[in-house]
mmCIF file of C-alpha atoms in Angstrom:
data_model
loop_
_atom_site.group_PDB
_atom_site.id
_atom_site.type_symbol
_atom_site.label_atom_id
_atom_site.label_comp_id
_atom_site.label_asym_id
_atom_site.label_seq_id
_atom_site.Cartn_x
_atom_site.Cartn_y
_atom_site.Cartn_z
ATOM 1 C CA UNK T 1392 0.000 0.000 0.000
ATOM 2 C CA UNK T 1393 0.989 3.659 -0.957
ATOM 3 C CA UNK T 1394 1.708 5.789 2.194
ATOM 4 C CA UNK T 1395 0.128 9.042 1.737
ATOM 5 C CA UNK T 1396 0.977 12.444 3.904
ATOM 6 C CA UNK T 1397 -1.473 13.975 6.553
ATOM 7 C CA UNK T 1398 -2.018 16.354 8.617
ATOM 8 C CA UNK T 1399 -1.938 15.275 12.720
ATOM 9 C CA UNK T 1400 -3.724 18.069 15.288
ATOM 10 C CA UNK T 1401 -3.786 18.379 18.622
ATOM 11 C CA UNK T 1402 -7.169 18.752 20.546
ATOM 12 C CA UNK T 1403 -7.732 21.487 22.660
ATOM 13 C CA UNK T 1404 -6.219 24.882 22.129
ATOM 14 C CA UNK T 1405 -5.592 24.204 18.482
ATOM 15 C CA UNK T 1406 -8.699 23.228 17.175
ATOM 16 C CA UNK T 1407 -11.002 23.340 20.105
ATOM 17 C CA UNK T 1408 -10.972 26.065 22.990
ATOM 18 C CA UNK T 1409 -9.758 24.746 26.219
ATOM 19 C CA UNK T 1410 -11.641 25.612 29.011
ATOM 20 C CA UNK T 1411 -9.402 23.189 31.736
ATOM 21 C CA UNK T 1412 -9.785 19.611 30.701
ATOM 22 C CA UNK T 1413 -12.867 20.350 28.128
ATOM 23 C CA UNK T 1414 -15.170 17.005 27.576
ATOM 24 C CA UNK T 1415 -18.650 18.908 28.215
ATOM 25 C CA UNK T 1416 -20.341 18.761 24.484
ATOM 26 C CA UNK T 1417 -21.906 22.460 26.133
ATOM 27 C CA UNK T 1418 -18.305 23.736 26.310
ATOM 28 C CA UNK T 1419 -17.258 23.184 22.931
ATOM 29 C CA UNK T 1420 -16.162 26.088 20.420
ATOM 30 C CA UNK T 1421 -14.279 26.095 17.982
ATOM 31 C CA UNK T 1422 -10.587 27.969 17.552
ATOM 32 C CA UNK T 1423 -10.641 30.539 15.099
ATOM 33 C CA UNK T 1424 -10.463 29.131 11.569
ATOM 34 C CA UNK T 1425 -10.298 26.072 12.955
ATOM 35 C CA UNK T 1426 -13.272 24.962 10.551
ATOM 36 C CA UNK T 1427 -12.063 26.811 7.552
ATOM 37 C CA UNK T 1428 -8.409 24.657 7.982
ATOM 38 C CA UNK T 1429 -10.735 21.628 8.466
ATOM 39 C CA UNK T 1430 -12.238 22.062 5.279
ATOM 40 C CA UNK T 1431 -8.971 23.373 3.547
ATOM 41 C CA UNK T 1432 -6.815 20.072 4.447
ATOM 42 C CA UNK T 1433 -10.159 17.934 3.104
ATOM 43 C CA UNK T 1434 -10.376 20.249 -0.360
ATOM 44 C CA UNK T 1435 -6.157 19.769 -0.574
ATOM 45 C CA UNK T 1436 -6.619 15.865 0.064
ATOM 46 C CA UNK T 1437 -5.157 15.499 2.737
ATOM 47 C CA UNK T 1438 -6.184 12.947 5.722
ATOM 48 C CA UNK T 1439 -6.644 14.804 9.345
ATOM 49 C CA UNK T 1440 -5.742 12.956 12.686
ATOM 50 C CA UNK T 1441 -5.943 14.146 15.857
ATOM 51 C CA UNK T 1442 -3.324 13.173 18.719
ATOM 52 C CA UNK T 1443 -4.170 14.275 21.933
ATOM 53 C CA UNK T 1444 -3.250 13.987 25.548
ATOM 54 C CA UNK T 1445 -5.984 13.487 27.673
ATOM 55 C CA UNK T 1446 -4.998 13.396 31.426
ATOM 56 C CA UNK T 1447 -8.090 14.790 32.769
ATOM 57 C CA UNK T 1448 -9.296 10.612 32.536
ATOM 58 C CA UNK T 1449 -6.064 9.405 34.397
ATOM 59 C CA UNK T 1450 -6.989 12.140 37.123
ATOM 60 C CA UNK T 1451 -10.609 11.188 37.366
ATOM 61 C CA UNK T 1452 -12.264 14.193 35.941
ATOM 62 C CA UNK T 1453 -14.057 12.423 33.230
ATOM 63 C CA UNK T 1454 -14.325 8.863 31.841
ATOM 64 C CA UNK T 1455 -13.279 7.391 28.334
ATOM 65 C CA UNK T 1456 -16.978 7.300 27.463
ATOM 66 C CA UNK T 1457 -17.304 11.150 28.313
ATOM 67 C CA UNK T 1458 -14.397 12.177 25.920
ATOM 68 C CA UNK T 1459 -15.613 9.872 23.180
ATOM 69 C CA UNK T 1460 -18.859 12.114 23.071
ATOM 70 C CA UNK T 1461 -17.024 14.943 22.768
ATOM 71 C CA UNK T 1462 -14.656 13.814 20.030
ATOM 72 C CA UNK T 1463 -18.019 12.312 18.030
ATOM 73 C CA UNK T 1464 -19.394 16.006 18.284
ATOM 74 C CA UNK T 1465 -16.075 17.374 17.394
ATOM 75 C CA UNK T 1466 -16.015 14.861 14.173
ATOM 76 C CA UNK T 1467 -19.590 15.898 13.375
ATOM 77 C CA UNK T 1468 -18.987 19.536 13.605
ATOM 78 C CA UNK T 1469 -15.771 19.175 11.520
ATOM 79 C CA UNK T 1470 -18.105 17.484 8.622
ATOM 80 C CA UNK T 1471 -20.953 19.734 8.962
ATOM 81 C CA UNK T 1472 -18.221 22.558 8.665
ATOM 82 C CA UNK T 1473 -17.005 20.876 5.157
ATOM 83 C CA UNK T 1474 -14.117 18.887 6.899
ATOM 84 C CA UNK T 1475 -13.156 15.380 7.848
ATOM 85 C CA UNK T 1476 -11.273 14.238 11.132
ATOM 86 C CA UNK T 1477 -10.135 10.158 9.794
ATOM 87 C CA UNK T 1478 -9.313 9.041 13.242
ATOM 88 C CA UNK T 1479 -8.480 10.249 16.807
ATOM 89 C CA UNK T 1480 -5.510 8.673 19.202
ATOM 90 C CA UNK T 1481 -5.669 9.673 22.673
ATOM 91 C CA UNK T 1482 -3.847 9.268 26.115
ATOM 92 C CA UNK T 1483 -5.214 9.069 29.148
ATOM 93 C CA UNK T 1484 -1.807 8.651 31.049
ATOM 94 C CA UNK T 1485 -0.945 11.649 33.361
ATOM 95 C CA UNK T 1486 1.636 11.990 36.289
ATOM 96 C CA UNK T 1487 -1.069 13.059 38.838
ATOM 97 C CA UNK T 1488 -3.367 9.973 38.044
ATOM 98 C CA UNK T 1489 -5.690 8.573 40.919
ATOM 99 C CA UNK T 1490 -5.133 5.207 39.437
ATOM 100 C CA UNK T 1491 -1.612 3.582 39.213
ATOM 101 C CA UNK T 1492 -1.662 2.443 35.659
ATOM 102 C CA UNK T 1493 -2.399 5.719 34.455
ATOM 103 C CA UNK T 1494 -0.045 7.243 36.388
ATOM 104 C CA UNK T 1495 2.717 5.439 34.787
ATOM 105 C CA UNK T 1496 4.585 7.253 32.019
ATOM 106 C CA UNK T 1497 4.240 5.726 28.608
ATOM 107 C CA UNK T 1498 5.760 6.805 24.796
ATOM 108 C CA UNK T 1499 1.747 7.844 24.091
ATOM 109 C CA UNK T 1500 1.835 10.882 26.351
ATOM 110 C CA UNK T 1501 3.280 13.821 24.477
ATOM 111 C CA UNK T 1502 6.198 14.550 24.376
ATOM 112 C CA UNK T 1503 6.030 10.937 23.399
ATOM 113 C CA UNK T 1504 5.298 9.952 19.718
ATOM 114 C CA UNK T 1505 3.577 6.561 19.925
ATOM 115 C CA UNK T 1506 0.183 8.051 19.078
ATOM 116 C CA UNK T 1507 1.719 8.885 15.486
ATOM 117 C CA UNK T 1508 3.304 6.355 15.035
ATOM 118 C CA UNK T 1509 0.292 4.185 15.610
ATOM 119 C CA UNK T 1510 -1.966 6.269 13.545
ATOM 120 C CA UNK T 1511 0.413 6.087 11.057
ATOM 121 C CA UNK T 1512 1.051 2.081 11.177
ATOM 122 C CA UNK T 1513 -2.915 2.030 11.309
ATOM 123 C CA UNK T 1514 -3.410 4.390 8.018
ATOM 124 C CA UNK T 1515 -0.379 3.838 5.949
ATOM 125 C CA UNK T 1516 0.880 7.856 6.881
ATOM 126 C CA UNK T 1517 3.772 8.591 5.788
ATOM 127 C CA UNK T 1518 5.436 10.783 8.620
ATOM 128 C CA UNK T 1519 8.498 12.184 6.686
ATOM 129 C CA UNK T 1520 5.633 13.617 4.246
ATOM 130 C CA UNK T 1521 2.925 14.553 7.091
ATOM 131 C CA UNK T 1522 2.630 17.525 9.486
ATOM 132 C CA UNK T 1523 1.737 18.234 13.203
ATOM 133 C CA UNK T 1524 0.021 21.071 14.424
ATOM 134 C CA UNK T 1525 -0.257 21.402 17.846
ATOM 135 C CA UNK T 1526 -0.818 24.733 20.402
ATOM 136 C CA UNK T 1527 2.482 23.414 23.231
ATOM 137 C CA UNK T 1528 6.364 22.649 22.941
ATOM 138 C CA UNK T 1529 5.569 18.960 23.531
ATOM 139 C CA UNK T 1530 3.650 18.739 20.143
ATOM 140 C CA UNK T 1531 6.056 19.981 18.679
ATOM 141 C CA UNK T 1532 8.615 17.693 19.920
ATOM 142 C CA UNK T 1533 6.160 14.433 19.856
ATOM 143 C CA UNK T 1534 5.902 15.271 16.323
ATOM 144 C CA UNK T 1535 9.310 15.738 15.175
ATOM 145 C CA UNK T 1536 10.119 12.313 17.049
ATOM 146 C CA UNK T 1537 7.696 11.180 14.506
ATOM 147 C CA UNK T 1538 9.580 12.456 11.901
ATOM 148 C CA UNK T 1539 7.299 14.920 10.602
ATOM 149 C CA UNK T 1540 7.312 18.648 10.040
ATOM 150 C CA UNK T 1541 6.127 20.511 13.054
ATOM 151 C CA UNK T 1542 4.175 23.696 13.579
ATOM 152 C CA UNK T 1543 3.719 25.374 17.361
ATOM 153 C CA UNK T 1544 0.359 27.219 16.756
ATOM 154 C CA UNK T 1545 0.183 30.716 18.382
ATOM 155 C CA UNK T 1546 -3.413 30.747 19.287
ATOM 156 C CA UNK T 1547 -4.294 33.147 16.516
ATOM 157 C CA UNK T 1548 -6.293 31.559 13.249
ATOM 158 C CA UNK T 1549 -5.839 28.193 12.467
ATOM 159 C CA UNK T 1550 -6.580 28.758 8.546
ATOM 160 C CA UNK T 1551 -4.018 31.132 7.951
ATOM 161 C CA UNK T 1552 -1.498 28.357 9.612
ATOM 162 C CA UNK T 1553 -3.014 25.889 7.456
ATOM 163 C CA UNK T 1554 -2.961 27.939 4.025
ATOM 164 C CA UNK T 1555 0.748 28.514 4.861
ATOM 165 C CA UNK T 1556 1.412 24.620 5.656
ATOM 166 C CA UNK T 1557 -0.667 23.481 2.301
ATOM 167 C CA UNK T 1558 1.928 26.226 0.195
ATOM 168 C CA UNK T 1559 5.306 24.795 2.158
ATOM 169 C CA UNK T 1560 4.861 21.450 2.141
ATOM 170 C CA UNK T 1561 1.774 20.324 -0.044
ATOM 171 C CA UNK T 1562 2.215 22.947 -2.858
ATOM 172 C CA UNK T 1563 0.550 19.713 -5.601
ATOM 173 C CA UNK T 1564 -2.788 19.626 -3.140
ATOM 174 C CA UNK T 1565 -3.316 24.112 -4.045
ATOM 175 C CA UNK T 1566 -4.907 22.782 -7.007
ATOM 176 C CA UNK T 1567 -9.071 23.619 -6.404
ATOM 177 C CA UNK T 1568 -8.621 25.355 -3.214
ATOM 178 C CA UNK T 1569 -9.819 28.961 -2.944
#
């Protein structure tokens, strides 16, 4: 099988507002452009995954089942907004857990790559070719352990990040996008 490039995301602060360990469906919103660079990577042809650490389980402030909601209203959003999210990887690991086996560290938690690299055993990614976007350091730094190109995101909009990411490094996939 042909690996193809994407385009990996973190969550919350990047394209979701973070209001402290978000997983109420009534807190989500939507970073600016967020939507627009949704629809963008889908027009350029480009897969989007999401990789994203989420302690706030490991601590006991919400269960697998409650995140899952919010990541199927985040997926439907991102289609009803003219974009596609393929698949989500998450961690629930954090050093303050309330349980021991999420307490312990593991190569999902960012810094850590593992998420990326499973996404990208799972979908045939090719990480040399592929991109994260992410709002902290540790992004950054779980994505270049990938091997991909990474962006820190500033917090301002997300589509002007993701025009400028689509010119670099996908300057074939401009073709049809306006």
């Amino acid at each position: 099988m042909t690996k193809r490039p994407a385009i990996f995301l973190d969550r919350d602060d990047t394209l979701t507002i973070d209001v402290g360990y978000t997983y109420k469906i009534s807190d989500f919103k939507w970073m600016d452009g967020a939507p627009e660079a949704l629809q963008l990577f889908k027009n350029a042809g480009l897969d989007v995954f999401i990789a994203t650490n989420q302690g706030g389980i490991g601590r006991g402030i919400y269960t697998q089942a409650d995140m899952h909601a919010f990541n199927a209203h985040l997926c439907a959003s991102a289609v009803a907004a003219g974009g596609y999210i393929k698949d989500i990887a998450f961690c629930p690991h954090h050093p303050k857990a309330i349980t021991p086996p999420l307490k312990t560290p593991c190569a999902s938690r960012k810094p850590g790559h593992a998420m990326l690299t499973g996404l990208a055993a799972k979908w045939s990614i090719d990480l040399a070719q592929s991109v994260m976007i992410g709002d902290r350091d540790t992004d950054v730094i779980a994505g270049q352990a990938a091997g991909c190109h990474a962006y820190l995101f500033d917090g301002g909009n997300l589509e002007t990040l993701a025009r400028q990411i689509i010119a670099t490094h996908f300057p074939s996939h401009l073709e049809g996008l306006n």
